[in-house]
Rosetta silent file (secondary structure, phi, psi, omega in degrees, C-alpha in Angstrom):
SEQUENCE: MTHDSGGRQGPERRRQEIADLVLSTGSVTAADLVERFGVSLMTIHRDLDELERQGILRKHRGGVTAQPSGVFESNVAYRMRSMRAAKEAIAERAAGLIEPGMAVMLDDSTTALALARRLPALGPLTVITNFLAAINLLAGERDVRLMGLGGDYDPLHDSFLGVACVDAIEALNVDLCFVSTSAISEGFAYHQEQHIVSVKRVMLRAAARNVLLIDHSKLNRVALHRVAPLSVFDRVIVDDGADAAALRDLDEQKVRYEVATT
SCORE:     score description
SCORE:     0.000 S_00000001
   1 L     0.000  129.240 -176.589  106.922   82.114  125.431 S_00000001
   2 L   -72.710  139.650  177.274  107.393   78.541  124.252 S_00000001
   3 L   -58.209  138.217 -174.030  105.862   75.752  126.328 S_00000001
   4 L   -52.389  -45.135 -174.829  108.502   74.005  128.465 S_00000001
   5 L   -83.684   -9.534  173.837  108.005   70.566  126.972 S_00000001
   6 H    47.542 -144.586 -176.833  107.797   71.990  123.437 S_00000001
   7 H   -77.991   -3.828 -176.826  107.452   69.565  120.599 S_00000001
   8 H   -75.914  -21.216 -178.699  108.945   66.727  122.637 S_00000001
   9 L   -73.294  155.276 -178.753  105.683   65.956  124.413 S_00000001
  10 L   -69.904  157.332 -177.660  103.333   63.377  122.890 S_00000001
  11 H   -63.429  -34.904 -178.683  100.423   64.476  120.723 S_00000001
  12 H   -64.981  -44.199  179.098   97.765   63.173  123.148 S_00000001
  13 H   -65.244  -42.236 -179.859   99.127   65.193  126.046 S_00000001
  14 H   -62.494  -42.711  179.274   99.524   68.268  123.841 S_00000001
  15 H   -63.545  -38.019  177.136   95.943   67.968  122.573 S_00000001
  16 H   -64.093  -40.650  179.038   94.659   67.661  126.124 S_00000001
  17 H   -67.937  -37.206  175.286   96.558   70.811  127.102 S_00000001
  18 H   -62.228  -45.975  179.747   95.194   72.630  124.039 S_00000001
  19 H   -60.409  -45.881  179.379   91.663   71.567  124.976 S_00000001
  20 H   -60.433  -41.605 -179.452   92.132   72.686  128.591 S_00000001
  21 H   -63.621  -46.904 -176.968   93.505   76.033  127.441 S_00000001
  22 H   -70.327  -37.539  178.918   90.671   76.737  125.021 S_00000001
  23 H   -66.210  -28.484 -179.641   87.972   75.554  127.437 S_00000001
  24 H   -85.823  -30.264 -176.489   89.328   77.920  130.091 S_00000001
  25 H  -102.610  -18.294 -179.991   89.871   80.964  127.858 S_00000001
  26 L   100.595  -48.009  178.905   87.077   80.510  125.304 S_00000001
  27 E  -159.677  160.310 -179.702   89.188   80.845  122.169 S_00000001
  28 E  -156.522  154.058  179.168   92.800   81.010  120.999 S_00000001
  29 E   -90.136  155.807  176.781   94.651   81.531  117.713 S_00000001
  30 H   -62.573  -37.228  179.489   96.689   78.877  115.943 S_00000001
  31 H   -61.617  -40.168  177.479   99.698   81.218  116.014 S_00000001
  32 H   -61.874  -39.801 -179.372   99.474   81.424  119.818 S_00000001
  33 H   -68.504  -37.487  176.229   99.431   77.632  120.024 S_00000001
  34 H   -59.527  -45.610 -179.374  102.482   77.334  117.744 S_00000001
  35 H   -67.487  -41.177 -175.725  104.403   79.672  120.038 S_00000001
  36 H   -67.618  -40.826 -172.777  103.181   78.044  123.226 S_00000001
  37 H  -101.828   -6.956  175.015  103.918   74.446  122.256 S_00000001
  38 L    65.344   35.572  177.866  106.936   74.940  120.017 S_00000001
  39 L  -125.208  173.482 -176.671  105.622   72.848  117.126 S_00000001
  40 L   -74.611  160.324  176.294  104.806   73.616  113.504 S_00000001
  41 H   -61.981  -36.091  178.371  101.605   75.237  112.305 S_00000001
  42 H   -62.509  -41.583  178.576  100.826   72.037  110.396 S_00000001
  43 H   -63.620  -43.468  178.555  101.101   70.008  113.618 S_00000001
  44 H   -61.305  -42.226  179.923   98.804   72.437  115.442 S_00000001
  45 H   -66.162  -33.972  174.155   96.220   72.203  112.667 S_00000001
  46 H   -63.855  -42.355  177.352   96.339   68.393  112.873 S_00000001
  47 H   -60.923  -45.454 -177.880   95.728   68.674  116.615 S_00000001
  48 H   -67.170  -37.428  176.125   92.833   71.071  116.087 S_00000001
  49 H   -59.926  -41.914 -179.058   91.312   68.858  113.386 S_00000001
  50 H   -69.332  -41.245  178.479   91.336   65.926  115.816 S_00000001
  51 H   -65.953  -34.877  175.730   89.849   67.967  118.685 S_00000001
  52 H   -68.885  -39.766  178.640   87.136   69.232  116.347 S_00000001
  53 H   -60.432  -36.879  179.906   86.430   65.677  115.181 S_00000001
  54 L   -76.868   -6.700  179.460   85.937   64.674  118.829 S_00000001
  55 L    80.933   12.488 -176.624   83.456   67.537  119.261 S_00000001
  56 L   -81.681  -42.868 -176.434   85.572   69.242  121.922 S_00000001
  57 L  -131.844  170.348  178.988   86.431   72.436  120.021 S_00000001
  58 E  -131.397  124.646  179.184   85.409   74.226  116.857 S_00000001
  59 E   -76.585  146.907  170.156   87.858   75.639  114.310 S_00000001
  60 E  -142.078  177.086 -175.265   87.356   79.047  112.778 S_00000001
  61 L   -57.561  113.917  175.652   89.496   81.270  110.583 S_00000001
  62 L    89.517   -4.080 -177.940   92.872   81.615  112.288 S_00000001
  63 E  -174.656 -152.107 -175.072   92.123   79.658  115.434 S_00000001
  64 E  -147.011  150.803 -176.905   89.808   77.584  117.536 S_00000001
  65 E  -141.174  153.337  170.180   86.971   78.282  119.961 S_00000001
  66 L  -107.328   -2.530 -175.577   84.847   76.600  122.608 S_00000001
  67 L   -78.251  150.844 -178.679   82.286   79.390  122.511 S_00000001
  68 L   -75.830  161.139  170.392   78.826   78.821  121.026 S_00000001
  69 L  -131.717 -175.311  177.726   77.500   80.289  117.812 S_00000001
  70 L   -69.904  -12.513 -176.784   74.060   80.368  116.268 S_00000001
  71 L  -114.179  -30.165 -177.180   74.812   77.028  114.617 S_00000001
  72 L  -117.071  137.382  172.789   77.118   75.205  117.091 S_00000001
  73 L   -91.695  155.436  177.725   76.655   74.587  120.786 S_00000001
  74 L   -72.955  153.883  170.357   79.590   74.573  123.181 S_00000001
  75 L   -58.826  148.787 -177.116   81.096   71.401  124.559 S_00000001
  76 H   -60.938  -32.457  179.457   79.614   70.441  127.936 S_00000001
  77 H   -63.578  -37.696  177.676   82.983   71.027  129.648 S_00000001
  78 H   -70.257  -41.965 -179.517   82.942   74.672  128.515 S_00000001
  79 H   -64.134  -31.748  177.281   79.306   75.120  129.518 S_00000001
  80 H   -61.083  -31.623 -174.238   80.123   73.766  132.989 S_00000001
  81 H   -89.962  -17.433 -171.976   82.576   76.623  133.470 S_00000001
  82 L   -94.625  144.623  173.345   80.515   79.498  132.081 S_00000001
  83 L    54.014   40.392 -174.097   77.989   81.710  133.914 S_00000001
  84 H   -62.182  -47.121 -177.424   78.295   79.681  137.129 S_00000001
  85 H   -62.344  -40.866  179.046   76.936   82.300  139.531 S_00000001
  86 H   -63.888  -43.343 -178.696   73.946   82.973  137.289 S_00000001
  87 H   -65.411  -39.355  178.779   73.161   79.275  136.932 S_00000001
  88 H   -65.280  -40.602  179.207   73.362   78.710  140.684 S_00000001
  89 H   -65.607  -42.463  178.633   71.014   81.622  141.352 S_00000001
  90 H   -63.278  -43.325 -179.794   68.537   80.384  138.728 S_00000001
  91 H   -63.709  -38.871  179.762   68.678   76.844  140.137 S_00000001
  92 H   -63.880  -40.917  178.641   68.060   78.104  143.673 S_00000001
  93 H   -67.868  -40.428 -179.566   64.970   79.987  142.504 S_00000001
  94 H   -64.999  -34.412 -178.917   63.764   76.981  140.491 S_00000001
  95 H   -60.228  -27.386  179.446   64.111   74.683  143.509 S_00000001
  96 L   -68.299  -12.543  178.905   61.383   76.691  145.217 S_00000001
  97 L   -87.789   -9.798 -171.983   58.856   75.358  142.676 S_00000001
  98 L   -97.042  134.125  177.879   59.433   71.720  143.638 S_00000001
  99 L  -119.457  149.920  178.714   57.375   69.932  146.274 S_00000001
 100 L   -55.324  141.285  179.400   57.954   66.485  147.822 S_00000001
 101 L    94.677  -10.211 -177.952   56.314   63.673  145.886 S_00000001
 102 L   -73.409  156.522  166.230   56.633   65.308  142.482 S_00000001
 103 E  -102.496  121.812 -172.161   57.925   63.710  139.294 S_00000001
 104 E  -122.288  131.361  176.842   60.506   66.108  137.832 S_00000001
 105 E  -109.409  135.798  178.609   62.177   65.957  134.416 S_00000001
 106 E  -121.018  138.639  174.491   65.532   67.629  133.700 S_00000001
 107 L   -84.745 -168.292 -175.107   67.142   68.172  130.319 S_00000001
 108 L   -96.992   29.695  177.564   70.888   67.966  129.623 S_00000001
 109 L   -85.943  152.302  178.914   71.646   71.617  130.357 S_00000001
 110 H   -73.173  -21.159  173.467   74.262   72.638  132.901 S_00000001
 111 H   -70.123  -40.514  175.158   71.681   74.949  134.513 S_00000001
 112 H   -64.480  -32.373  176.931   69.441   71.934  135.118 S_00000001
 113 H   -65.035  -38.412  174.744   72.476   70.164  136.597 S_00000001
 114 H   -60.970  -36.756  174.746   72.810   72.986  139.127 S_00000001
 115 H   -67.917  -39.338 -179.424   69.180   72.306  140.038 S_00000001
 116 H   -57.726  -33.838  179.651   69.872   68.553  140.278 S_00000001
 117 L   -63.414  -23.038 -177.388   72.386   69.233  143.065 S_00000001
 118 L   -92.772  -10.401 -171.071   69.539   70.650  145.160 S_00000001
 119 H   -70.089  -37.138 -179.048   67.051   67.822  144.609 S_00000001
 120 H   -57.174  -30.133  179.476   68.145   65.322  147.289 S_00000001
 121 H   -77.994   -8.272 -175.414   67.185   67.859  149.974 S_00000001
 122 H  -106.666    0.351 -173.623   63.711   68.248  148.451 S_00000001
 123 L   -68.365  174.083    6.160   62.682   64.600  148.339 S_00000001
 124 L   -75.773  139.874  179.852   61.041   62.275  148.088 S_00000001
 125 E  -138.842  152.659  164.075   61.080   62.894  144.330 S_00000001
 126 E  -102.400  125.372 -177.226   61.023   60.981  141.095 S_00000001
 127 E  -120.355  127.257 -179.960   63.657   62.495  138.806 S_00000001
 128 E  -119.112  129.906  179.789   63.883   61.699  135.085 S_00000001
 129 E  -155.213  155.593  173.099   66.806   62.883  132.962 S_00000001
 130 L  -105.006    5.684 -175.032   68.903   62.073  129.898 S_00000001
 131 E   -92.913  115.088 -176.023   71.976   63.897  131.288 S_00000001
 132 H   -61.646  -36.840  178.731   74.662   61.429  132.383 S_00000001
 133 H   -61.168  -39.491  178.388   76.223   63.968  134.750 S_00000001
 134 H   -71.261  -37.543  176.714   72.885   64.334  136.553 S_00000001
 135 H   -60.727  -47.424  179.099   72.372   60.560  136.624 S_00000001
 136 H   -63.259  -37.383 -179.508   75.785   60.086  138.231 S_00000001
 137 H   -65.539  -40.606 -172.888   75.099   62.895  140.681 S_00000001
 138 H   -95.069  -11.280 -179.662   71.752   61.509  141.865 S_00000001
 139 L   -58.841  129.105  177.726   72.512   57.779  141.746 S_00000001
 140 L    87.710   -3.824  176.721   72.195   56.292  145.208 S_00000001
 141 L   -71.508  127.937 -169.919   70.377   59.254  146.784 S_00000001
 142 L   -63.758  -39.132 -175.432   67.893   57.759  149.217 S_00000001
 143 L   -95.592   15.167  178.847   65.015   60.172  148.618 S_00000001
 144 E  -120.929  118.065  168.764   65.359   60.239  144.829 S_00000001
 145 E   -87.152  110.403 -170.930   63.755   57.658  142.583 S_00000001
 146 E   -99.943  128.882  175.137   65.981   58.079  139.543 S_00000001
 147 E  -120.438  116.058  178.699   64.915   57.226  135.992 S_00000001
 148 E   -92.160  131.446  178.233   67.594   57.489  133.314 S_00000001
 149 L   -88.136  121.772 -178.097   66.472   58.109  129.747 S_00000001
 150 L   -86.074 -174.431 -178.961   68.412   55.933  127.336 S_00000001
 151 L   143.309 -156.883  177.692   69.287   56.384  123.692 S_00000001
 152 E   -83.155  125.465 -179.277   72.400   57.166  121.695 S_00000001
 153 E   -75.128  130.019  179.647   75.157   58.556  123.912 S_00000001
 154 E  -114.973  108.109 -175.717   76.443   61.935  122.690 S_00000001
 155 L   -66.913  -27.049  178.519   79.825   62.844  124.238 S_00000001
 156 L   -60.746  -36.965 -178.079   79.575   66.515  123.205 S_00000001
 157 L  -105.958   -6.796 -176.301   76.554   66.901  125.500 S_00000001
 158 L    54.855   43.329 -176.347   77.270   63.976  127.880 S_00000001
 159 E  -145.899  170.305  179.549   73.689   62.878  127.360 S_00000001
 160 E  -102.998  132.216 -172.730   71.455   60.320  125.690 S_00000001
 161 E  -137.096 -173.381  173.427   69.566   61.413  122.582 S_00000001
 162 L    92.647 -174.222 -173.369   67.870   60.037  119.488 S_00000001
 163 H   -60.271  -42.636 -178.495   64.743   58.033  118.710 S_00000001
 164 H   -62.665  -37.957  177.625   65.022   55.717  121.736 S_00000001
 165 H   -66.749  -45.634  178.547   65.209   58.705  124.072 S_00000001
 166 H   -59.566  -44.599 -179.974   62.219   60.394  122.424 S_00000001
 167 H   -60.867  -41.055 -179.583   60.192   57.163  122.619 S_00000001
 168 H   -64.220  -40.983 -179.250   60.983   56.781  126.333 S_00000001
 169 H   -67.385  -37.976 -178.076   59.871   60.338  127.110 S_00000001
 170 H   -63.016  -19.643  179.425   56.628   59.957  125.174 S_00000001
 171 L   -87.898    3.035 -173.157   55.579   57.173  127.565 S_00000001
 172 L  -113.314  160.824  174.852   55.875   59.482  130.610 S_00000001
 173 L  -142.939  112.245 -173.339   53.765   62.106  132.349 S_00000001
 174 E  -117.776  164.049 -179.981   55.550   64.345  134.861 S_00000001
 175 E   -76.888  -46.491 -174.384   54.602   67.230  137.125 S_00000001
 176 E  -135.023  139.202  174.199   57.418   69.625  136.244 S_00000001
 177 E  -124.936  128.695  178.129   59.922   69.847  133.396 S_00000001
 178 E  -113.486  121.459  177.337   62.989   72.081  133.615 S_00000001
 179 E  -133.328  160.950  169.218   64.873   72.873  130.407 S_00000001
 180 L  -125.992  158.130  175.244   67.315   75.454  129.157 S_00000001
 181 L  -132.221  172.966 -174.602   67.926   76.596  125.593 S_00000001
 182 L   -81.273  -20.957 -175.448   70.749   78.427  123.836 S_00000001
 183 E  -162.825  153.198  167.777   68.817   81.595  123.051 S_00000001
 184 E  -137.235  142.939 -179.460   65.484   83.371  123.338 S_00000001
 185 E  -163.022  136.662  172.655   64.188   86.183  121.190 S_00000001
 186 L    48.699   45.428  172.451   60.847   87.692  120.189 S_00000001
 187 L    86.112    8.470  179.770   58.733   85.132  121.987 S_00000001
 188 E  -132.018  150.710  170.790   60.631   81.965  121.030 S_00000001
 189 E  -100.417  141.051 -174.359   63.283   79.708  122.531 S_00000001
 190 E  -127.604  155.558  171.876   66.042   78.538  120.173 S_00000001
 191 E  -146.787  155.724 -174.501   68.774   75.906  120.019 S_00000001
 192 L   -78.719  -27.187 -165.732   71.537   75.171  117.511 S_00000001
 193 L  -118.510  129.370 -172.545   71.146   71.412  117.076 S_00000001
 194 H   -63.323  -40.149 -176.974   68.171   69.559  115.645 S_00000001
 195 H   -70.323  -23.972  173.234   68.650   66.313  117.615 S_00000001
 196 H   -75.517  -41.478 -179.047   68.651   68.300  120.861 S_00000001
 197 H   -58.833  -42.930 -177.072   65.532   70.210  119.820 S_00000001
 198 H   -63.199  -36.576  178.326   63.532   67.034  119.223 S_00000001
 199 H   -71.125  -44.279  179.919   64.271   65.779  122.748 S_00000001
 200 H   -61.752  -41.187 -178.773   63.470   69.121  124.400 S_00000001
 201 H   -62.213  -43.746 -178.308   60.158   69.398  122.533 S_00000001
 202 H   -71.553  -31.102  172.910   58.937   65.971  123.632 S_00000001
 203 H   -59.980  -44.335 -179.237   60.036   66.720  127.210 S_00000001
 204 H   -63.839  -34.221  179.260   57.842   69.818  127.176 S_00000001
 205 H   -73.829  -20.878 -175.866   54.861   67.809  125.952 S_00000001
 206 L   -86.097   -3.678 -172.098   55.321   65.239  128.741 S_00000001
 207 E  -113.412  147.350  173.844   54.922   67.720  131.596 S_00000001
 208 E   -70.549  -34.778  178.139   51.969   69.341  133.308 S_00000001
 209 E  -138.265  141.376 -178.745   54.108   72.480  133.840 S_00000001
 210 E  -119.912  140.950  179.401   57.258   73.669  132.090 S_00000001
 211 E  -128.432  128.935  177.345   59.974   75.976  133.375 S_00000001
 212 E   -99.258  124.669  178.538   62.662   77.589  131.218 S_00000001
 213 E  -104.395  115.312 -171.019   65.995   78.241  132.955 S_00000001
 214 L  -144.122  119.942  178.402   67.939   80.870  131.023 S_00000001
 215 L   -80.123  163.645 -168.921   70.916   83.017  131.998 S_00000001
 216 H   -65.996  -20.296 -179.745   71.146   86.594  130.758 S_00000001
 217 H   -67.745  -14.305 -176.316   73.821   85.845  128.124 S_00000001
 218 H  -100.737    0.060 -178.309   71.149   84.016  126.076 S_00000001
 219 E   -79.487  144.554  179.895   68.588   86.820  125.987 S_00000001
 220 L    54.750   40.778  173.051   67.811   88.592  122.711 S_00000001
 221 L  -129.406  160.830  174.629   69.805   86.043  120.728 S_00000001
 222 L  -127.885  158.901  172.323   68.772   83.477  118.148 S_00000001
 223 L  -132.015 -177.889 -167.732   70.073   80.072  117.079 S_00000001
 224 L   -63.984  -41.519 -172.155   69.338   77.887  114.081 S_00000001
 225 E  -114.612  136.381  169.183   66.237   76.009  115.298 S_00000001
 226 E   -75.286  129.910  175.469   63.121   77.174  117.117 S_00000001
 227 E   -86.224  -53.066 -175.951   62.451   74.924  120.095 S_00000001
 228 E  -170.096  156.994  170.646   59.096   76.308  121.202 S_00000001
 229 E   -69.200  149.275 -179.577   57.182   79.537  121.773 S_00000001
 230 H   -64.860  -15.669  179.105   57.742   80.986  125.238 S_00000001
 231 H   -66.198  -17.436  179.263   53.997   80.612  125.808 S_00000001
 232 H   -78.666   -9.248 -178.758   54.499   76.873  126.488 S_00000001
 233 L   -97.881  129.550  175.510   56.434   77.743  129.660 S_00000001
 234 L   -71.171  -25.691 -178.617   54.562   78.411  132.863 S_00000001
 235 E  -151.376  139.687  168.905   57.623   80.228  134.157 S_00000001
 236 E  -116.384  126.806  179.562   60.867   81.623  132.764 S_00000001
 237 E  -111.677  121.077  177.560   63.632   82.139  135.329 S_00000001
 238 E  -119.636  165.212  176.921   66.469   84.525  134.445 S_00000001
 239 E   -95.123  170.282 -173.869   69.286   85.949  136.560 S_00000001
 240 L   -78.520    8.159  170.773   69.693   89.582  137.581 S_00000001
 241 L   -80.247   -7.606  179.570   72.341   90.156  134.922 S_00000001
 242 L   -66.662  132.589 -179.360   69.498   90.662  132.444 S_00000001
 243 L   -83.039  169.419 -174.313   69.332   94.258  131.247 S_00000001
 244 H   -62.528  -36.064 -178.630   66.197   96.393  131.205 S_00000001
 245 H   -65.954  -39.696  179.307   65.728   96.058  127.450 S_00000001
 246 H   -66.186  -41.281  179.028   65.754   92.251  127.615 S_00000001
 247 H   -69.496  -34.901  177.078   63.212   92.223  130.450 S_00000001
 248 H   -63.468  -37.409  177.604   61.066   94.752  128.608 S_00000001
 249 H   -63.021  -40.210  177.135   61.035   92.391  125.631 S_00000001
 250 H   -64.658  -40.320  177.469   59.749   89.599  127.894 S_00000001
 251 H   -61.150  -42.616 -179.248   57.056   91.952  129.219 S_00000001
 252 H   -65.409  -30.523  178.160   55.991   92.826  125.670 S_00000001
 253 L   -85.303    1.561 -179.240   55.705   89.126  124.839 S_00000001
 254 L    57.757   40.030  177.770   53.575   88.663  128.006 S_00000001
 255 L   -86.280  132.078  176.487   56.040   86.089  129.335 S_00000001
 256 L   -83.126  111.511 -175.875   55.670   85.153  132.990 S_00000001
 257 E  -132.247  161.085  173.712   59.189   85.427  134.360 S_00000001
 258 E  -128.404  147.849  178.905   61.105   85.662  137.615 S_00000001
 259 E  -108.739  120.916 -179.911   64.499   87.263  138.209 S_00000001
 260 E   -90.754  135.453 -178.240   66.914   85.307  140.407 S_00000001
 261 L   -87.495  125.434  179.470   69.382   87.288  142.506 S_00000001
 262 L   -82.305    0.000    0.000   73.038   86.265  142.158 S_00000001
């Protein structure tokens, strides 16, 4: 069924609607978009090229996707919508590790953001993060001393990255660091993007204790870059969607893990 406004709507509005559609459904074909919006295939491909250039979506043969691969991470807007119940359960379990007076570092994962929502009730705390969404969330909270890590702003991740961010982290020493990665397999944590990996690695070195927050969709998967061996984490927290084989693999790797109930 053709979209009501068809080809008469402006390209910016159409691109926003395409982005919203793909972020909500995960992926869609170019042919579906032609039918929905009543424009030519060439016009749709121009729209998709622009959305890919902005880092919002990723083209593949015959269509476009917001879903991650072993080489590309999803846009932060898509990650915000995925695995919500699992992330909330993991964050609730992780909050139990935090004590008043601690210095806590959070990476730019949406699972860490779920934990950030719980931090004002656990204060007083010092919270350090490079995730703009977490900075905005915690700004002005009375019992949170907030330290934002600067650097180059990356809109795909809504976070600050690069050499300046790494340098800032290297000057710190925190009690607890909470990170997530895109995949874990055979004793290692993985991520698709090198500039993200460099920030996560230095975060792990800056903390007395490290905790990996990982939902079950990331178990027994790999991505392009190794972040760190699972042995660097004092605790791995997964949700109860993890199957027996995935948990058995963690047992075989002698990983200390907890299962959070959704």
